[in-house]
CSV table of C-alpha atoms and ligand atoms in Angstrom, one decimal:
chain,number,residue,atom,x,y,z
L,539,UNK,CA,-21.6,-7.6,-9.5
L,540,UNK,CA,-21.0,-11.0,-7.8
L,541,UNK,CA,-17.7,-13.0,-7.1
L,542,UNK,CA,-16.7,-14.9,-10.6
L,543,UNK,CA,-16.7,-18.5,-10.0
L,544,UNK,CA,-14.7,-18.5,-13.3
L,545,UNK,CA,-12.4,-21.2,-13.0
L,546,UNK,CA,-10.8,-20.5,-16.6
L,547,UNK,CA,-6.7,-20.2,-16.3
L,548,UNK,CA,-6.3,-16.8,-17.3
L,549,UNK,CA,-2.8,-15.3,-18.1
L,550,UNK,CA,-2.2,-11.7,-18.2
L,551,UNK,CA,0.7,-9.5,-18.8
L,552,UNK,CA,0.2,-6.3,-16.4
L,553,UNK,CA,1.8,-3.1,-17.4
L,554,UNK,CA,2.5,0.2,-14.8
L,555,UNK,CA,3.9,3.4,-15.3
L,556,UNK,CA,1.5,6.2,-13.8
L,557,UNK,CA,4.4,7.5,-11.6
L,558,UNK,CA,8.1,6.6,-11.1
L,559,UNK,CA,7.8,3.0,-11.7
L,560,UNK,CA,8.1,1.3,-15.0
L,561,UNK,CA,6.9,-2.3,-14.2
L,562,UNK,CA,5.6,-5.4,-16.3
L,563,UNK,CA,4.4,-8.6,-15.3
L,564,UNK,CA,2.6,-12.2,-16.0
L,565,UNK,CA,0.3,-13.4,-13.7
L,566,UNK,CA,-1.5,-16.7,-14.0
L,567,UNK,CA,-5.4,-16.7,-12.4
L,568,UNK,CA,-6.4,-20.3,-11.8
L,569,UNK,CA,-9.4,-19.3,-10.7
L,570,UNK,CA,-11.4,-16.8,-7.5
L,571,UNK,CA,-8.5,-15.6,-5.0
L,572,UNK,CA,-5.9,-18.1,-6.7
L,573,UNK,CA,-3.2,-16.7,-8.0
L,574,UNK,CA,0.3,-17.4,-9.2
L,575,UNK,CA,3.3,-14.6,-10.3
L,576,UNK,CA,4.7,-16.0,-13.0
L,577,UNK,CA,6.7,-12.9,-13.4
L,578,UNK,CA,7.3,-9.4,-12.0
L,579,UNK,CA,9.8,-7.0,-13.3
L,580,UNK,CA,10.1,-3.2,-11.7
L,581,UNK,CA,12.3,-0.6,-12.8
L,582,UNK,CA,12.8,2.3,-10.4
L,583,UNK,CA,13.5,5.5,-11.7
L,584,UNK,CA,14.7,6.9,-8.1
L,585,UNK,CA,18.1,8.1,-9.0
L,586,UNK,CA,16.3,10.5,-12.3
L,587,UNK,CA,14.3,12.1,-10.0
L,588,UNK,CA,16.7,12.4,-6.5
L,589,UNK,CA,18.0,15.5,-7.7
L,590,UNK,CA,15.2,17.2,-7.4
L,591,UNK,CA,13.8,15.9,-4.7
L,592,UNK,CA,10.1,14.5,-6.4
L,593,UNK,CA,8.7,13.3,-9.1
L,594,UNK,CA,9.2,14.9,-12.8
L,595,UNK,CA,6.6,14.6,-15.1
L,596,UNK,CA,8.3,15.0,-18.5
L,597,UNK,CA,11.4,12.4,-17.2
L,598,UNK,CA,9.2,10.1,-15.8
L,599,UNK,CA,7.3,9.8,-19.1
L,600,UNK,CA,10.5,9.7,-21.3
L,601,UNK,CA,12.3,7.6,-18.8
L,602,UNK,CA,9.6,5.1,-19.2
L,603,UNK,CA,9.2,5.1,-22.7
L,604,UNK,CA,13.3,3.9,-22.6
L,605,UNK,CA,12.8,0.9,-20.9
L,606,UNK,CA,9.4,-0.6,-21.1
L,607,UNK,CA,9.3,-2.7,-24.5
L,608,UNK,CA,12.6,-4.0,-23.0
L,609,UNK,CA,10.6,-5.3,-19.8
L,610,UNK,CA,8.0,-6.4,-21.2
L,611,UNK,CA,10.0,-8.7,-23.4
L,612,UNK,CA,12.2,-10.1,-20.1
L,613,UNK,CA,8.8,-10.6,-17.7
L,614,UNK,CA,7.6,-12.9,-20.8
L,615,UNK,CA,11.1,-15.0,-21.0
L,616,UNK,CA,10.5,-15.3,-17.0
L,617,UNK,CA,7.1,-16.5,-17.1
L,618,UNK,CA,8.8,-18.7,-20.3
L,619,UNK,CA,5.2,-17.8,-22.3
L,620,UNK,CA,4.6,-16.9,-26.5
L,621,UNK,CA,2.2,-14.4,-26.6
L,622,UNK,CA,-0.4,-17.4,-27.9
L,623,UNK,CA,-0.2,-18.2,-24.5
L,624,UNK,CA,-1.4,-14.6,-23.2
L,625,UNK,CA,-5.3,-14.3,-22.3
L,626,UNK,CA,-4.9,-10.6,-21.8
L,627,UNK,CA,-3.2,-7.2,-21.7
L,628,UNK,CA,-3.3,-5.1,-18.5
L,629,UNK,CA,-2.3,-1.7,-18.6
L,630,UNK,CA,-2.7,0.8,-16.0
L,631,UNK,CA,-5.0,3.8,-17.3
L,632,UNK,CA,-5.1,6.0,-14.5
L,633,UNK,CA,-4.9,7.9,-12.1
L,634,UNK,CA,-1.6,9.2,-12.3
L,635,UNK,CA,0.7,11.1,-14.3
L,636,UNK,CA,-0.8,11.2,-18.0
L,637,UNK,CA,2.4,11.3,-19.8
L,638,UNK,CA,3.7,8.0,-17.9
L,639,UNK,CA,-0.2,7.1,-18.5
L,640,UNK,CA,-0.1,7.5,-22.3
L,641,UNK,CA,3.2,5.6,-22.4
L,642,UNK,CA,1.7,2.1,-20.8
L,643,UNK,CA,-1.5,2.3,-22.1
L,644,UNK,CA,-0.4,3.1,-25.8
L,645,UNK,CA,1.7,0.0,-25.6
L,646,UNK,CA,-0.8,-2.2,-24.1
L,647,UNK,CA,-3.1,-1.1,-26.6
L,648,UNK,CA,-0.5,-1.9,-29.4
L,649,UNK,CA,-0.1,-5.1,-28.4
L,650,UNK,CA,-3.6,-6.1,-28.0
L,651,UNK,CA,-4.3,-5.0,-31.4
L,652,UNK,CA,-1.0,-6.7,-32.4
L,653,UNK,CA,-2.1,-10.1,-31.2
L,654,UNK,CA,-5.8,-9.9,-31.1
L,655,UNK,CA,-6.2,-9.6,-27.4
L,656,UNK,CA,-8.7,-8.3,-24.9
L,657,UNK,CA,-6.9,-5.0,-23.5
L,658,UNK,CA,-7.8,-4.3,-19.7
L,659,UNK,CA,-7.9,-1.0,-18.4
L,660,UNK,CA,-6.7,-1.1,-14.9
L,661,UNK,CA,-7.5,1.8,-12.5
L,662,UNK,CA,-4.2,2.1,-10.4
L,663,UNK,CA,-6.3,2.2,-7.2
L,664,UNK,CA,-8.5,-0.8,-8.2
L,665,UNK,CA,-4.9,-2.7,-8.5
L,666,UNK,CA,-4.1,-1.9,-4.7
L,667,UNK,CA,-7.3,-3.0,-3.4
L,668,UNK,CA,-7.5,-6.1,-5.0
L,669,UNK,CA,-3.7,-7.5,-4.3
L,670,UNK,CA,-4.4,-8.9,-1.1
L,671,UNK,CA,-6.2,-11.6,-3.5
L,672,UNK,CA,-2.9,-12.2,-4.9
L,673,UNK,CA,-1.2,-12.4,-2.0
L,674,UNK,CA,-2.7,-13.7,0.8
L,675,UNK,CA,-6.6,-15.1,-1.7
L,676,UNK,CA,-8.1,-12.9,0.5
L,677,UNK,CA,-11.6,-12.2,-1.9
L,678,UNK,CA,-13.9,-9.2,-1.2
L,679,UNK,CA,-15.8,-8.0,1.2
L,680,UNK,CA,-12.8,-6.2,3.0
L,681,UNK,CA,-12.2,-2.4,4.1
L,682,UNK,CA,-9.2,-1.2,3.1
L,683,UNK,CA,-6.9,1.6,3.8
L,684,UNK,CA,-4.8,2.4,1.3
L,685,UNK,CA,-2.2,5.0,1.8
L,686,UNK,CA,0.5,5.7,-0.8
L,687,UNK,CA,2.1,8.6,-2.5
L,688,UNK,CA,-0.8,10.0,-4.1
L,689,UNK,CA,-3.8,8.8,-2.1
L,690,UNK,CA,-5.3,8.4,1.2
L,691,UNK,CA,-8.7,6.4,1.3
L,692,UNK,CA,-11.1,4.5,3.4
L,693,UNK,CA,-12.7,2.0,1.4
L,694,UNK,CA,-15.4,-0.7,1.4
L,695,UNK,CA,-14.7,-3.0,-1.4
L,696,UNK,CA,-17.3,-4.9,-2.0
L,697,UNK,CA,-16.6,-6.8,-4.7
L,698,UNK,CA,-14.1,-6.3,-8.0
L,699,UNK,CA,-15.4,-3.1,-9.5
L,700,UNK,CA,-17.9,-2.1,-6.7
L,701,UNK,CA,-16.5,0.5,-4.3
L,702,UNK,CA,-18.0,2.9,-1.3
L,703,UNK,CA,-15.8,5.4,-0.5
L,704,UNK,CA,-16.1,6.3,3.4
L,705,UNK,CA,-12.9,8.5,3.5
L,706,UNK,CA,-10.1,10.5,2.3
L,707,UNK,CA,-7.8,13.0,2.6
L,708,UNK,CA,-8.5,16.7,2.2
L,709,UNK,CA,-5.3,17.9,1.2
L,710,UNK,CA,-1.8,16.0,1.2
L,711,UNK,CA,-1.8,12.0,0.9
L,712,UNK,CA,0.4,10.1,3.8
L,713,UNK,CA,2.7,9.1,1.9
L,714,UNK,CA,3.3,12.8,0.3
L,715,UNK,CA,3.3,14.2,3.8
L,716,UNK,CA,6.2,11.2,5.1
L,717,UNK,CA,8.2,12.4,1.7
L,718,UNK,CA,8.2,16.2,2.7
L,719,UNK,CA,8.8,15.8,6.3
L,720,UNK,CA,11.8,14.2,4.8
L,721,UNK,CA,12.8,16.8,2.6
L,722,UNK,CA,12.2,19.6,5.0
L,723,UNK,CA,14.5,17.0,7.4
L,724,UNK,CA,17.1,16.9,4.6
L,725,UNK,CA,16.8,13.2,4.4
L,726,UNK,CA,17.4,11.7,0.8
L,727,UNK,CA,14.1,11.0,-1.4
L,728,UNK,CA,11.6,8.9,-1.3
L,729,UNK,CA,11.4,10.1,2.2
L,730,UNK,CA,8.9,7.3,3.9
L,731,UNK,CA,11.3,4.7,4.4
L,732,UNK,CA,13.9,7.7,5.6
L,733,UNK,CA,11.6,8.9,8.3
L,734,UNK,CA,10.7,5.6,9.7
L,735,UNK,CA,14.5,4.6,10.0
L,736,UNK,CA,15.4,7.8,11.9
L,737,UNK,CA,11.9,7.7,14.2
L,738,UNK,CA,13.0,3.9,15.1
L,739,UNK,CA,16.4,5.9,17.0
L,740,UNK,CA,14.2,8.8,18.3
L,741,UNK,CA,11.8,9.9,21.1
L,742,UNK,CA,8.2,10.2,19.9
L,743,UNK,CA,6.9,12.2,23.3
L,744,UNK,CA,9.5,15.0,22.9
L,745,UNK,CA,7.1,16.9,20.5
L,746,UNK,CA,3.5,17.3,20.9
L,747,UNK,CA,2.2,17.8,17.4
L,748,UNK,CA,-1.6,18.2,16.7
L,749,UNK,CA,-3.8,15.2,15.7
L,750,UNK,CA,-5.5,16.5,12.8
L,751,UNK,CA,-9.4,15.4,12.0
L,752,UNK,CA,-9.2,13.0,15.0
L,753,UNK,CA,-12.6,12.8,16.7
L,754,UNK,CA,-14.7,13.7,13.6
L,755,UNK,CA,-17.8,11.2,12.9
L,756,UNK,CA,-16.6,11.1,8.8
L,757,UNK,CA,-12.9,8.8,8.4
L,758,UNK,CA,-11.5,11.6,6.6
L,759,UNK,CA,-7.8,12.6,6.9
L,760,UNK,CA,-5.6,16.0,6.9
L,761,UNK,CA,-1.8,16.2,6.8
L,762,UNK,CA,-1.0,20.1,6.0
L,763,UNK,CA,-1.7,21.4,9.4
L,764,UNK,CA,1.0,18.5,10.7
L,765,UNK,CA,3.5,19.2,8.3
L,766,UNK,CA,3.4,22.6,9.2
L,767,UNK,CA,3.7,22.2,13.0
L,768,UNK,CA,6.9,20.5,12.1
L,769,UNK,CA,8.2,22.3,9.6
L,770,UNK,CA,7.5,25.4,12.8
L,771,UNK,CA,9.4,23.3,15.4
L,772,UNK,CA,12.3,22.3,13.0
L,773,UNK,CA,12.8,26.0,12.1
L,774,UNK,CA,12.7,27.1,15.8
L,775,UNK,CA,15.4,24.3,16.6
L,776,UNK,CA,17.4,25.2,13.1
L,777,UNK,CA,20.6,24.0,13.1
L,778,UNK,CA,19.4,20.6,13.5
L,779,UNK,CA,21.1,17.9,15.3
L,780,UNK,CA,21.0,14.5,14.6
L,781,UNK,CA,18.8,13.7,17.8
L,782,UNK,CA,16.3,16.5,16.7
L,783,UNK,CA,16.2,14.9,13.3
L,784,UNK,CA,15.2,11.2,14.9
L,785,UNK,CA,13.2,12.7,17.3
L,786,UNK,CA,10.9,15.3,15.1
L,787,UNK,CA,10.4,11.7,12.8
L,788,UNK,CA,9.4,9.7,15.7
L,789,UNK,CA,6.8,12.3,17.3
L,790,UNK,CA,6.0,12.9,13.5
L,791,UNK,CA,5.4,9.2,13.0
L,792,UNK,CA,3.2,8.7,16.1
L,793,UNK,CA,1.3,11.3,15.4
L,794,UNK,CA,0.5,9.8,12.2
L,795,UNK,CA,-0.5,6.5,13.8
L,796,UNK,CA,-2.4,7.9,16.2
L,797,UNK,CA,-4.5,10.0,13.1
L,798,UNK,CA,-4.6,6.5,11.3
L,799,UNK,CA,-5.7,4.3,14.6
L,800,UNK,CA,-8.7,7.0,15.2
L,801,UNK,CA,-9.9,7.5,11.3
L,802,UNK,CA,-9.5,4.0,10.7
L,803,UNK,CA,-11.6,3.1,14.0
L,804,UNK,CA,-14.1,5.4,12.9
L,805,UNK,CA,-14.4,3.6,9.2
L,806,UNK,CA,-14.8,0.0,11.1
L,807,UNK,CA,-17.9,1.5,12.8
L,808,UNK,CA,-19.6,2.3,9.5
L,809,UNK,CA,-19.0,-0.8,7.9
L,810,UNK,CA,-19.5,-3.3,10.4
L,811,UNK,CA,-22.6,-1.1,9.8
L,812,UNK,CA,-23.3,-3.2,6.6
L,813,UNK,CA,-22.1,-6.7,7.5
L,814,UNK,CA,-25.0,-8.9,8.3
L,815,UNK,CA,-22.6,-11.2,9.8
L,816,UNK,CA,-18.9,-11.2,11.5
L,817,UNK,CA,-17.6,-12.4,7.9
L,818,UNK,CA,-15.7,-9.7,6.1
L,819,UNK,CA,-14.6,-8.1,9.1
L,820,UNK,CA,-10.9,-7.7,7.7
L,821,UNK,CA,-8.9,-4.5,7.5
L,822,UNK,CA,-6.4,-4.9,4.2
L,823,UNK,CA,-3.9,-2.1,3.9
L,824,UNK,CA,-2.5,-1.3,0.7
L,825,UNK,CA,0.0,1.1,-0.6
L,826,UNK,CA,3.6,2.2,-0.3
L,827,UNK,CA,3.4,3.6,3.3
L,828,UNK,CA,2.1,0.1,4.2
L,829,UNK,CA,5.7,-1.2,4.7
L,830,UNK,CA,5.4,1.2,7.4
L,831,UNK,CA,6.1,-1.2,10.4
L,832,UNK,CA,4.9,1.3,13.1
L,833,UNK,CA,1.7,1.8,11.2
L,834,UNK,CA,1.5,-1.9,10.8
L,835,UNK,CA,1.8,-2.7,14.5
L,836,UNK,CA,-1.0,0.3,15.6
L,837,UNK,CA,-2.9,-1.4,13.3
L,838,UNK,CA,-2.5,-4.7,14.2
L,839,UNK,CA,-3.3,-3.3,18.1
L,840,UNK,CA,-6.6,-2.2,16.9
L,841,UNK,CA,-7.9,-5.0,14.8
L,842,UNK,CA,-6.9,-7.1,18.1
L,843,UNK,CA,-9.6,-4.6,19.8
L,844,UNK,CA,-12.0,-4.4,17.2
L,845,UNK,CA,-12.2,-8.3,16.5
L,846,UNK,CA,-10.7,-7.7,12.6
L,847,UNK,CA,-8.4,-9.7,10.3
L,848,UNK,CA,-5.6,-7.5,9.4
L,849,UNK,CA,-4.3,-8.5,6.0
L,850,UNK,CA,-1.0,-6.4,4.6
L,851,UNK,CA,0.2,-8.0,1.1
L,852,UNK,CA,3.7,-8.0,1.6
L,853,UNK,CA,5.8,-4.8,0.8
L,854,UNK,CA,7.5,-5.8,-3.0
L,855,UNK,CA,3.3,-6.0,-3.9
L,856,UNK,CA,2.4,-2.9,-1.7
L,857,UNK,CA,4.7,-0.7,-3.4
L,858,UNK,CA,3.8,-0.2,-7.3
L,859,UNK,CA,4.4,-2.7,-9.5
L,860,UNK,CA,2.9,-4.9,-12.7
L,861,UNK,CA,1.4,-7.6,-10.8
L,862,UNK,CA,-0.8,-6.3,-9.0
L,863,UNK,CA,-2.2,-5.1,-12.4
L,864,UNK,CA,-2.0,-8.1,-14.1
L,865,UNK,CA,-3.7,-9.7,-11.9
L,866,UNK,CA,-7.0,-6.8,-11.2
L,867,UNK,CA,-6.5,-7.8,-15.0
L,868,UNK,CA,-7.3,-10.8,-14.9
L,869,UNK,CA,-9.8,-10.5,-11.9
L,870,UNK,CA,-12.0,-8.2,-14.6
L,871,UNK,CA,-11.4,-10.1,-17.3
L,872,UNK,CA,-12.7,-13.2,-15.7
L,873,UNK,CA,-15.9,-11.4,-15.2
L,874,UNK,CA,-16.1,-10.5,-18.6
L,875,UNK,CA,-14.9,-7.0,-18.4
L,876,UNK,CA,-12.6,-5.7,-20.9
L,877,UNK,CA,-12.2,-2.1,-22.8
L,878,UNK,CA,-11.5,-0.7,-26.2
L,879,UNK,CA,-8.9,0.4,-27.7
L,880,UNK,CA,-10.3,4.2,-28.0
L,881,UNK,CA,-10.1,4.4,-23.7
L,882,UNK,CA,-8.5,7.1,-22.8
L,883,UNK,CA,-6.2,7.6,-20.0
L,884,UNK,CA,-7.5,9.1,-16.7
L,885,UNK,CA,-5.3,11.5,-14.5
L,886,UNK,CA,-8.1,11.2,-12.2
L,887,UNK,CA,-10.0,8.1,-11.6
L,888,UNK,CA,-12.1,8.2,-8.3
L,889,UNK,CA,-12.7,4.6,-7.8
L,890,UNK,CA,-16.5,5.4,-5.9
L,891,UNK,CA,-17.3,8.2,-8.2
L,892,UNK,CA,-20.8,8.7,-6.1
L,893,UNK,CA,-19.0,9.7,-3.1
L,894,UNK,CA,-19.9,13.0,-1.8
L,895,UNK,CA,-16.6,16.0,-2.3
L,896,UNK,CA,-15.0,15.8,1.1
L,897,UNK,CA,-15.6,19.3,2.5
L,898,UNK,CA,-12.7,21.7,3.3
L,899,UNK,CA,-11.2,19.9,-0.1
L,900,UNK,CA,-8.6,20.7,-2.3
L,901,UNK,CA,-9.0,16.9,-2.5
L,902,UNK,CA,-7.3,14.4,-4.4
L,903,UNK,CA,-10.1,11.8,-5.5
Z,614,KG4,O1,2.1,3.0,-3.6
Z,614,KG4,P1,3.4,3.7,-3.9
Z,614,KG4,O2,4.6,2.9,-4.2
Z,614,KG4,O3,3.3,4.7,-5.0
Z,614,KG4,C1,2.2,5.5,-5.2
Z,614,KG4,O4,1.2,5.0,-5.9
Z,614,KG4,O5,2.2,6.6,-4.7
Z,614,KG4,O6,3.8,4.6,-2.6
Z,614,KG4,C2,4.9,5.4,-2.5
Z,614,KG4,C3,4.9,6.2,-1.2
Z,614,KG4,C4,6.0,7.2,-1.0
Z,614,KG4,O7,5.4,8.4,-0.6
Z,614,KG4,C5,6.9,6.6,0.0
Z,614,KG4,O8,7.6,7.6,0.8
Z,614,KG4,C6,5.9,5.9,0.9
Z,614,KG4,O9,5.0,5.3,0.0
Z,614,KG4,N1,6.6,4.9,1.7
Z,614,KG4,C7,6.6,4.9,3.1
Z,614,KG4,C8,7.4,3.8,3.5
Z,614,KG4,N2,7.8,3.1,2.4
Z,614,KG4,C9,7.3,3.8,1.3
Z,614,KG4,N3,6.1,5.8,4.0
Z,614,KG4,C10,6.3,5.6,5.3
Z,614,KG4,N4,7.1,4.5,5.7
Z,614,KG4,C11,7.6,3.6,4.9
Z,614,KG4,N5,8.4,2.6,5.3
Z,615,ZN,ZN1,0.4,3.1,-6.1
């Protein structure tokens, strides 16, 4: 597929809710990589879940079901549009949890059919690699790492609905591994943000924990056998001071940068394999654990080495929320793609469904 030179002003009201975030928003597309939020509303549904230290299924669906019409209604007063005014309904149809899933998706649906609109089908991961067009119109060719709760990839985007998927985790995703570091720490949930406060106060030599897949020629990732060295050194040190807490997340944390510097390397290697020209040599990272500023600065390091851009959209549109799927919305729609209303929801929703299972897997596509 090639770039849309569509220069059509499409708006789109984006709708999320595959995890713990109930989020709606309007974006306006004036045309390739030019964006505008006209309107992004996100409601958290950290304090349902805290008690139990993750994500529920069955609260998260039934928690989203309570406030979404709600949100949609507000992000339209904010973008001050009738839905006349609306070219589109986004709605994220997987992967994620299907009961959140059926929730967003049902509603999109309801309103396309309401008000005779094209309904978009967002994949959740296609909304994360395509943001950095919202933020920074930053248009494809790009690699991208995305790292959030759920997923770990190494991606060549290539254009809006083209994708090569050079790598990925074979068991936990980064930003699952951060959250039960964090538990096993005792720190409060979502862990990420947790750890990297206490690693910022701690010393990240004291431990030496392994460097898992680093060396290998394929950018894949593993977490389990990291997570379990810790988990080992925190029981060994049990009761835990505050000083072994900060210093288990800091040696945790550069281990995890180190893991990220090497796979990520390795993915450079085989794409720069497929540029015929110095253009498109930009790393975008996308995701929740990209608000990681420790990550951030390792990978700012090695883009300085390996003569890339680094783009990171900044952390409100890294974490999940509605614009980035009106907007991969929009993107699609400008190129004519749109879906009916019989689509069904996805839990999983590879977005390079030719790429080879990662071996060792109990892999999350
Ligand atoms: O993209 P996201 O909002 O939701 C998913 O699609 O999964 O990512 C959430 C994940 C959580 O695991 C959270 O702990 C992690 O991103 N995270 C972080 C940081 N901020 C959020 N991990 C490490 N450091 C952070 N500062
Ligand atoms: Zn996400």
């Amino acid at each position: 597929m090639t770039a849309s030179n569509d220069n059509r002003e499409l708006r789109v009201l984006g709708i999320e809710t595959s995890c713990d975030e109930t989020a709606a928003a309007v974006v306006l597309r004036r045309g390739p990589a030019k964006g505008e939020i006209l309107s992004n509303l996100v409601s958290t549904q950290l304090d349902e879940h805290a008690a139990f230290g993750g994500v529920v299924p069955e609260i998260a669906a039934r928690a989203h079901v309570e406030v979404l019409d709600k949100l949609i209604k507000q992000a339209m007063d904010e973008a001050d549009l009738g839905w006349g005014d609306i070219d589109g309904v986004a709605a994220t149809a997987g992967p994620g949890l299907l009961g959140g899933l059926l929730v967003g998706l049902t509603t999109g649906k309801t309103i396309a059919a309401a008000r005779a609109l094209p309904l978009i089908a967002v994949n959740h991961l296609e909304a994360h690699a395509l943001t950095v067009g919202l933020s920074d119109a930053l248009e494809p060719p790009y690699l991208l790492l995305l790292v959030s709760g759920g997923h770990t990839q190494l991606l060549n985007v290539r254009d809006v609905d083209s994708y090569e998927r050079l790598g990925t985790t074979l068991d936990d995703a980064l930003g699952e591994a951060f959250d039960k570091t964090a538990k096993l720490l005792g720190l409060p949930y979502p862990g990420g943000p947790q750890v990297e406060i206490c690693a910022r106060e701690g010393d990240k030599k004291r431990f030496d924990f392994p460097r898992p897949m680093v060396g290998r020629s394929e950018p894949h990732f593993s977490f389990a056998g990291l997570k379990t060295a810790l988990r080992r050194r925190a029981e060994d040190l049990a009761p835990l001071c505050d000083a072994d807490i900060n210093d288990l997340c800091a040696s945790f944390q550069e281990a995890v940068c180190e893991v990220i510097i090497d796979r990520t390397a390795t993915a450079m290697a085989l794409y720069s394999k497929g540029l015929s020209s110095d253009a498109g040599r930009t790393l975008v990272v996308a995701g929740g654990v990209a608000a990681n500023q420790a990550i951030r600065s390792s990978l700012d390091g090695l883009c300085a080495d390996k003569g890339f851009t680094l783009h990171v959209p900044p952390a409100a549109l890294c974490t999940d929320n509605g614009a980035m799927i009106a907007w991969a919305g929009a993107e699609r729609l400008a190129r004519g793609l749109s879906n009916g209303l019989d689509f069904a929801a996805r839990a999983r929703w590879p977005l390079d469904p030719d790429a080879a299972p990662a071996t060792g897997a109990g892999v999350k596509a």
